[in-house]
Tab-separated table of C-alpha atoms in Angstrom:
chain	number	residue	atom	x	y	z
A	201	MET	CA	51.216	7.342	108.446
A	202	LYS	CA	48.797	4.828	109.967
A	203	LYS	CA	45.869	7.248	110.208
A	204	PRO	CA	44.658	6.770	106.619
A	205	ASN	CA	44.584	3.023	107.091
A	206	ASN	CA	42.386	3.424	110.142
A	207	ALA	CA	40.111	5.674	108.127
A	208	THR	CA	39.742	3.120	105.293
A	209	ALA	CA	39.176	0.322	107.774
A	210	GLY	CA	36.508	2.351	109.506
A	211	SER	CA	34.757	3.154	106.223
A	212	SER	CA	34.759	-0.535	105.208
A	213	LYS	CA	33.305	-1.447	108.596
A	214	THR	CA	30.535	1.101	108.214
A	215	LYS	CA	29.766	-0.221	104.680
A	216	PHE	CA	29.626	-3.783	105.945
A	217	LYS	CA	27.317	-2.722	108.767
A	218	GLU	CA	25.020	-0.930	106.315
A	219	GLU	CA	24.896	-3.950	104.011
A	220	SER	CA	24.164	-6.295	106.918
A	221	GLU	CA	21.419	-3.968	108.107
A	222	GLU	CA	19.873	-3.927	104.606
A	223	ASP	CA	20.014	-7.731	104.422
A	224	ASN	CA	18.400	-7.971	107.841
A	225	LYS	CA	15.682	-5.594	106.684
A	226	THR	CA	15.012	-7.618	103.513
A	227	THR	CA	14.929	-10.896	105.422
A	228	SER	CA	12.589	-9.377	107.987
A	229	VAL	CA	10.344	-8.076	105.182
A	230	THR	CA	10.272	-11.454	103.458
A	231	SER	CA	9.583	-13.282	106.722
A	232	SER	CA	6.760	-10.883	107.546
A	233	GLU	CA	5.283	-11.350	104.040
A	234	GLU	CA	5.460	-15.118	104.401
A	235	GLU	CA	3.761	-14.939	107.788
A	236	GLU	CA	0.986	-12.767	106.362
A	237	GLU	CA	0.535	-15.221	103.477
A	238	ILE	CA	0.310	-18.151	105.903
A	239	GLU	CA	-2.213	-16.274	108.038
A	240	ARG	CA	-4.361	-15.605	104.967
A	241	GLU	CA	-4.258	-19.267	103.947
A	242	LEU	CA	-5.126	-20.403	107.455
A	243	ALA	CA	-8.017	-17.946	107.639
A	244	GLU	CA	-9.609	-19.588	104.588
A	245	ILE	CA	-9.315	-23.145	105.991
A	246	THR	CA	-12.116	-24.438	108.233
A	247	PHE	CA	-11.511	-25.706	111.751
A	248	GLU	CA	-12.530	-29.233	110.740
A	249	ASP	CA	-9.916	-29.334	107.970
A	250	LEU	CA	-7.251	-28.148	110.430
A	251	LEU	CA	-8.078	-30.956	112.839
A	252	LYS	CA	-7.921	-33.538	110.067
A	253	ALA	CA	-4.604	-32.170	108.819
A	254	ARG	CA	-3.065	-32.276	112.285
A	255	SER	CA	-4.314	-35.800	112.950
A	256	ASP	CA	-2.731	-37.362	109.834
A	257	GLY	CA	0.222	-34.960	109.492
A	258	SER	CA	-0.818	-33.612	106.078
A	259	HIS	CA	-0.455	-30.000	107.216
A	260	LEU	CA	3.305	-30.347	106.802
A	261	VAL	CA	2.905	-31.516	103.212
A	262	TYR	CA	0.458	-28.675	102.535
A	263	ARG	CA	2.887	-26.096	103.829
A	264	LYS	CA	5.679	-27.578	101.731
A	265	ASN	CA	3.617	-27.626	98.530
A	266	SER	CA	2.360	-24.106	99.073
A	267	GLN	CA	5.889	-22.860	99.493
A	268	GLU	CA	7.035	-24.685	96.368
A	269	LYS	CA	4.165	-23.409	94.240
A	270	LYS	CA	4.538	-19.862	95.465
A	271	ALA	CA	5.925	-17.638	92.718
A	272	GLY	CA	6.855	-14.250	94.059
A	273	ARG	CA	9.700	-11.903	94.837
A	274	ALA	CA	11.892	-11.821	97.906
A	275	ASN	CA	11.951	-8.070	97.570
A	276	LYS	CA	9.693	-5.707	95.665
A	277	ASN	CA	12.691	-4.268	93.823
A	278	ARG	CA	13.736	-7.676	92.462
A	279	PRO	CA	12.341	-9.191	89.244
A	280	MET	CA	9.694	-11.919	89.313
A	281	GLU	CA	10.971	-15.489	89.177
A	282	VAL	CA	9.277	-17.462	86.397
A	283	SER	CA	9.614	-21.162	85.653
A	284	ALA	CA	11.924	-21.976	82.732
A	285	LYS	CA	9.745	-24.959	81.744
A	286	LYS	CA	6.915	-22.713	80.547
A	287	PRO	CA	7.701	-21.453	77.009
A	288	VAL	CA	7.449	-17.738	76.321
A	289	SER	CA	4.979	-16.687	73.651
A	290	ARG	CA	6.559	-15.512	70.416
A	291	PHE	CA	3.744	-13.095	69.660
A	292	ARG	CA	3.137	-10.030	71.742
A	293	GLU	CA	0.075	-7.824	71.431
A	294	VAL	CA	1.511	-4.373	70.771
A	295	VAL	CA	-1.563	-2.537	69.472
A	296	GLN	CA	-5.065	-3.271	70.751
A	297	ALA	CA	-6.829	-4.006	67.459
A	298	PRO	CA	-10.636	-4.165	67.312
A	299	LYS	CA	-12.020	-7.699	67.226
A	300	ARG	CA	-13.355	-8.720	63.828
A	301	VAL	CA	-16.935	-9.966	64.030
A	302	VAL	CA	-18.032	-12.365	61.275
A	303	ARG	CA	-21.770	-12.530	60.651
A	304	ASP	CA	-23.617	-15.274	58.818
A	305	PRO	CA	-26.645	-13.805	57.004
A	306	ARG	CA	-28.547	-17.077	57.387
A	307	PHE	CA	-28.667	-16.812	61.189
A	308	GLU	CA	-28.595	-13.037	61.753
A	309	SER	CA	-31.741	-11.108	62.558
A	310	LEU	CA	-30.124	-7.951	61.100
A	311	CYS	CA	-30.352	-9.461	57.602
A	312	GLY	CA	-34.063	-10.175	57.885
A	313	ASN	CA	-35.970	-13.429	57.396
A	314	LEU	CA	-35.785	-15.656	54.319
A	315	ASP	CA	-38.938	-15.681	52.232
A	316	VAL	CA	-38.720	-18.974	50.356
A	317	GLU	CA	-41.785	-18.379	48.185
A	318	GLY	CA	-40.707	-14.865	47.291
A	319	PHE	CA	-37.181	-16.048	46.494
A	320	ARG	CA	-38.526	-18.771	44.206
A	321	LYS	CA	-40.806	-16.319	42.405
A	322	ARG	CA	-38.043	-13.740	41.903
A	323	TYR	CA	-35.478	-16.216	40.560
A	324	ASP	CA	-37.871	-18.487	38.705
A	325	PHE	CA	-36.565	-17.129	35.374
A	326	LEU	CA	-33.270	-18.994	35.933
A	327	PHE	CA	-34.997	-22.392	35.812
A	328	GLU	CA	-37.613	-21.413	33.247
A	329	ASN	CA	-35.462	-19.639	30.651
A	330	THR	CA	-31.745	-19.246	31.460
A	331	LEU	CA	-30.688	-22.820	32.303
A	332	PRO	CA	-32.705	-24.534	29.509
A	333	ALA	CA	-31.284	-22.067	26.951
A	334	GLU	CA	-27.755	-22.719	28.234
A	335	LYS	CA	-28.352	-26.463	27.988
A	336	GLU	CA	-29.369	-26.191	24.322
A	337	GLU	CA	-26.310	-24.072	23.553
A	338	LEU	CA	-24.021	-26.596	25.236
A	339	LYS	CA	-25.552	-29.427	23.216
A	340	LYS	CA	-24.771	-27.537	20.001
A	341	GLN	CA	-21.172	-27.000	21.123
A	342	LEU	CA	-20.897	-30.677	22.044
A	343	LYS	CA	-21.769	-31.704	18.470
A	344	LYS	CA	-19.179	-29.381	16.958
A	345	THR	CA	-16.145	-30.048	19.163
A	346	ASN	CA	-13.783	-33.027	19.007
A	347	ASP	CA	-11.466	-32.165	21.893
A	348	PRO	CA	-11.878	-34.829	24.634
A	349	ASN	CA	-11.211	-32.328	27.444
A	350	ALA	CA	-13.798	-29.900	26.089
A	351	VAL	CA	-16.294	-32.749	25.604
A	352	ASP	CA	-15.800	-33.838	29.214
A	353	LYS	CA	-16.363	-30.296	30.512
A	354	LEU	CA	-19.487	-29.821	28.390
A	355	LYS	CA	-20.979	-33.123	29.546
A	356	LYS	CA	-20.330	-32.262	33.190
A	357	ARG	CA	-21.990	-28.877	32.755
A	358	ILE	CA	-25.024	-30.412	31.037
A	359	SER	CA	-25.409	-33.035	33.767
A	360	TRP	CA	-25.178	-30.274	36.404
A	361	ILE	CA	-27.941	-28.293	34.671
A	362	ASP	CA	-30.145	-31.396	34.485
A	363	LYS	CA	-29.603	-31.996	38.181
A	364	GLN	CA	-30.539	-28.399	39.055
A	365	LEU	CA	-33.684	-28.534	36.909
A	366	ARG	CA	-34.814	-31.832	38.462
A	367	PHE	CA	-34.166	-30.538	41.964
A	368	GLU	CA	-36.106	-27.325	41.329
A	369	SER	CA	-39.045	-29.164	39.776
A	370	THR	CA	-39.205	-31.453	42.820
A	371	LYS	CA	-39.082	-28.484	45.186
A	372	SER	CA	-41.768	-26.606	43.286
A	373	THR	CA	-44.022	-29.681	43.279
A	374	ASP	CA	-43.561	-30.134	47.030
A	375	ALA	CA	-44.300	-26.445	47.621
A	376	ALA	CA	-47.496	-26.663	45.549
A	377	ILE	CA	-48.650	-29.767	47.450
A	378	LEU	CA	-47.945	-28.100	50.795
A	379	ALA	CA	-49.706	-24.881	49.780
A	380	GLU	CA	-52.788	-26.808	48.672
A	381	HIS	CA	-52.834	-28.773	51.915
A	382	LYS	CA	-52.521	-25.593	54.011
A	383	LYS	CA	-55.411	-24.029	52.100
A	384	LYS	CA	-57.639	-27.028	52.844
A	385	GLU	CA	-56.626	-27.061	56.513
A	386	ARG	CA	-57.435	-23.359	56.905
A	387	GLU	CA	-60.903	-23.966	55.550
A	388	ALA	CA	-61.308	-26.934	57.908
A	389	ALA	CA	-60.055	-24.889	60.884
A	390	LYS	CA	-62.814	-22.341	60.261
A	391	HIS	CA	-65.348	-25.114	60.916
A	392	GLY	CA	-63.685	-26.016	64.219
A	393	LYS	CA	-61.467	-28.890	63.076
A	394	ARG	CA	-57.922	-29.386	64.332
A	395	PRO	CA	-55.212	-28.763	61.704
A	396	PHE	CA	-53.232	-31.696	60.344
A	397	TYR	CA	-49.630	-31.142	59.332
A	398	LEU	CA	-48.164	-33.135	56.453
A	399	LYS	CA	-45.039	-35.202	56.998
A	400	ASN	CA	-42.245	-35.400	54.451
A	401	SER	CA	-43.185	-38.995	53.696
A	402	GLU	CA	-46.761	-37.931	52.866
A	403	ILE	CA	-45.503	-35.138	50.616
A	404	ARG	CA	-43.228	-37.629	48.814
A	405	LYS	CA	-46.154	-40.040	48.352
A	406	GLN	CA	-48.402	-37.341	46.865
A	407	ARG	CA	-45.563	-36.249	44.574
A	408	LEU	CA	-45.245	-39.773	43.191
A	409	ILE	CA	-49.024	-39.954	42.684
A	410	GLU	CA	-48.968	-36.690	40.714
A	411	LYS	CA	-46.047	-37.925	38.627
A	412	TYR	CA	-47.905	-41.143	37.821
A	413	ASN	CA	-51.042	-39.227	36.823
A	414	LYS	CA	-49.008	-36.986	34.485
A	415	LEU	CA	-47.332	-39.997	32.846
A	416	LYS	CA	-50.677	-41.751	32.493
A	417	GLY	CA	-52.243	-38.697	30.898
A	418	SER	CA	-49.412	-38.406	28.352
A	419	GLY	CA	-49.329	-42.181	27.704
A	420	LYS	CA	-45.708	-42.628	28.835
A	421	VAL	CA	-46.255	-44.978	31.761
A	422	GLU	CA	-45.045	-48.077	29.931
A	423	SER	CA	-41.903	-46.415	28.573
A	424	PHE	CA	-41.090	-44.985	32.012
A	425	ILE	CA	-41.513	-48.396	33.683
A	426	GLU	CA	-39.336	-50.072	31.027
A	427	LYS	CA	-36.629	-47.451	31.435
A	428	ARG	CA	-36.647	-47.844	35.200
A	429	ARG	CA	-36.552	-51.650	34.871
A	430	ARG	CA	-33.471	-51.493	32.629
A	431	LYS	CA	-31.774	-49.098	35.017
A	432	ASN	CA	-32.391	-51.383	38.000
A	433	ALA	CA	-31.243	-54.419	36.010
A	434	ALA	CA	-27.976	-52.659	35.150
A	435	LYS	CA	-27.435	-51.922	38.850
A	436	ASP	CA	-28.135	-55.516	39.835
A	437	HIS	CA	-25.861	-56.805	37.072
A	438	LYS	CA	-22.839	-55.283	38.826
A	439	TYR	CA	-23.368	-57.506	41.854
A	440	MET	CA	-24.136	-60.718	39.931
A	441	PRO	CA	-21.532	-63.458	40.640
A	442	TYR	CA	-19.715	-64.891	37.647
A	443	ARG	CA	-18.851	-68.578	37.236
A	444	ARG	CA	-15.134	-69.170	37.618
A	445	PRO	CA	-13.420	-70.685	34.572
A	446	ASN	CA	-12.859	-74.380	35.001
A	447	ASN	CA	-9.727	-75.912	33.519
A	448	ASN	CA	-11.501	-79.235	32.896
A	449	ASP	CA	-13.970	-77.593	30.496
A	450	GLN	CA	-11.204	-76.329	28.172
């Protein structure tokens, strides 16, 4: 009757021995891996650094920090230990989608180079015909309507058109001045002279001279000066100090 008990005891002993042998194997594997890791780290350190570390005792701290920072597995069959302080990303890339490339036509050589003169010649009809005709139509609508919201929208649109027309006229004048200057400089370069490039301040000065000559030819110089004087006076009037009311004068 005691034979089965001996058999069970023997089987438990053999299981315990097998488990202890496996644990010994895992500990031996981990110790050998740690030794190999230490040997690799020591191989990368110079002899001078080793002497300094031994002299001040910092090699012990280095070993301790390296062991703390080491993130690995005690056994290859175990999962990797990851710090719980680092949050896990909510998004996971399941499908490798192609990266979307956004191109700006202003800075891409594939779209060609911008021809400013050609662009101005092609779309010159907008500033010569389309916008002035739209401005006249808006003025007619402004006289007919009485709705304050509609009046506000029409006035904003008219002021925007005026701004665009002024800007384009300034740009066209500057382009004409620059083209004339380049033509003169090419002729001078043929005779061996060095080219002179106009600054923006010089272009602005010549533009004002041309504007003055046009006003003088049409006889509108005085009216233009008076209009500008009233405009500047209205600006200065905003910053004029007012005399505080005195109670003694009342």
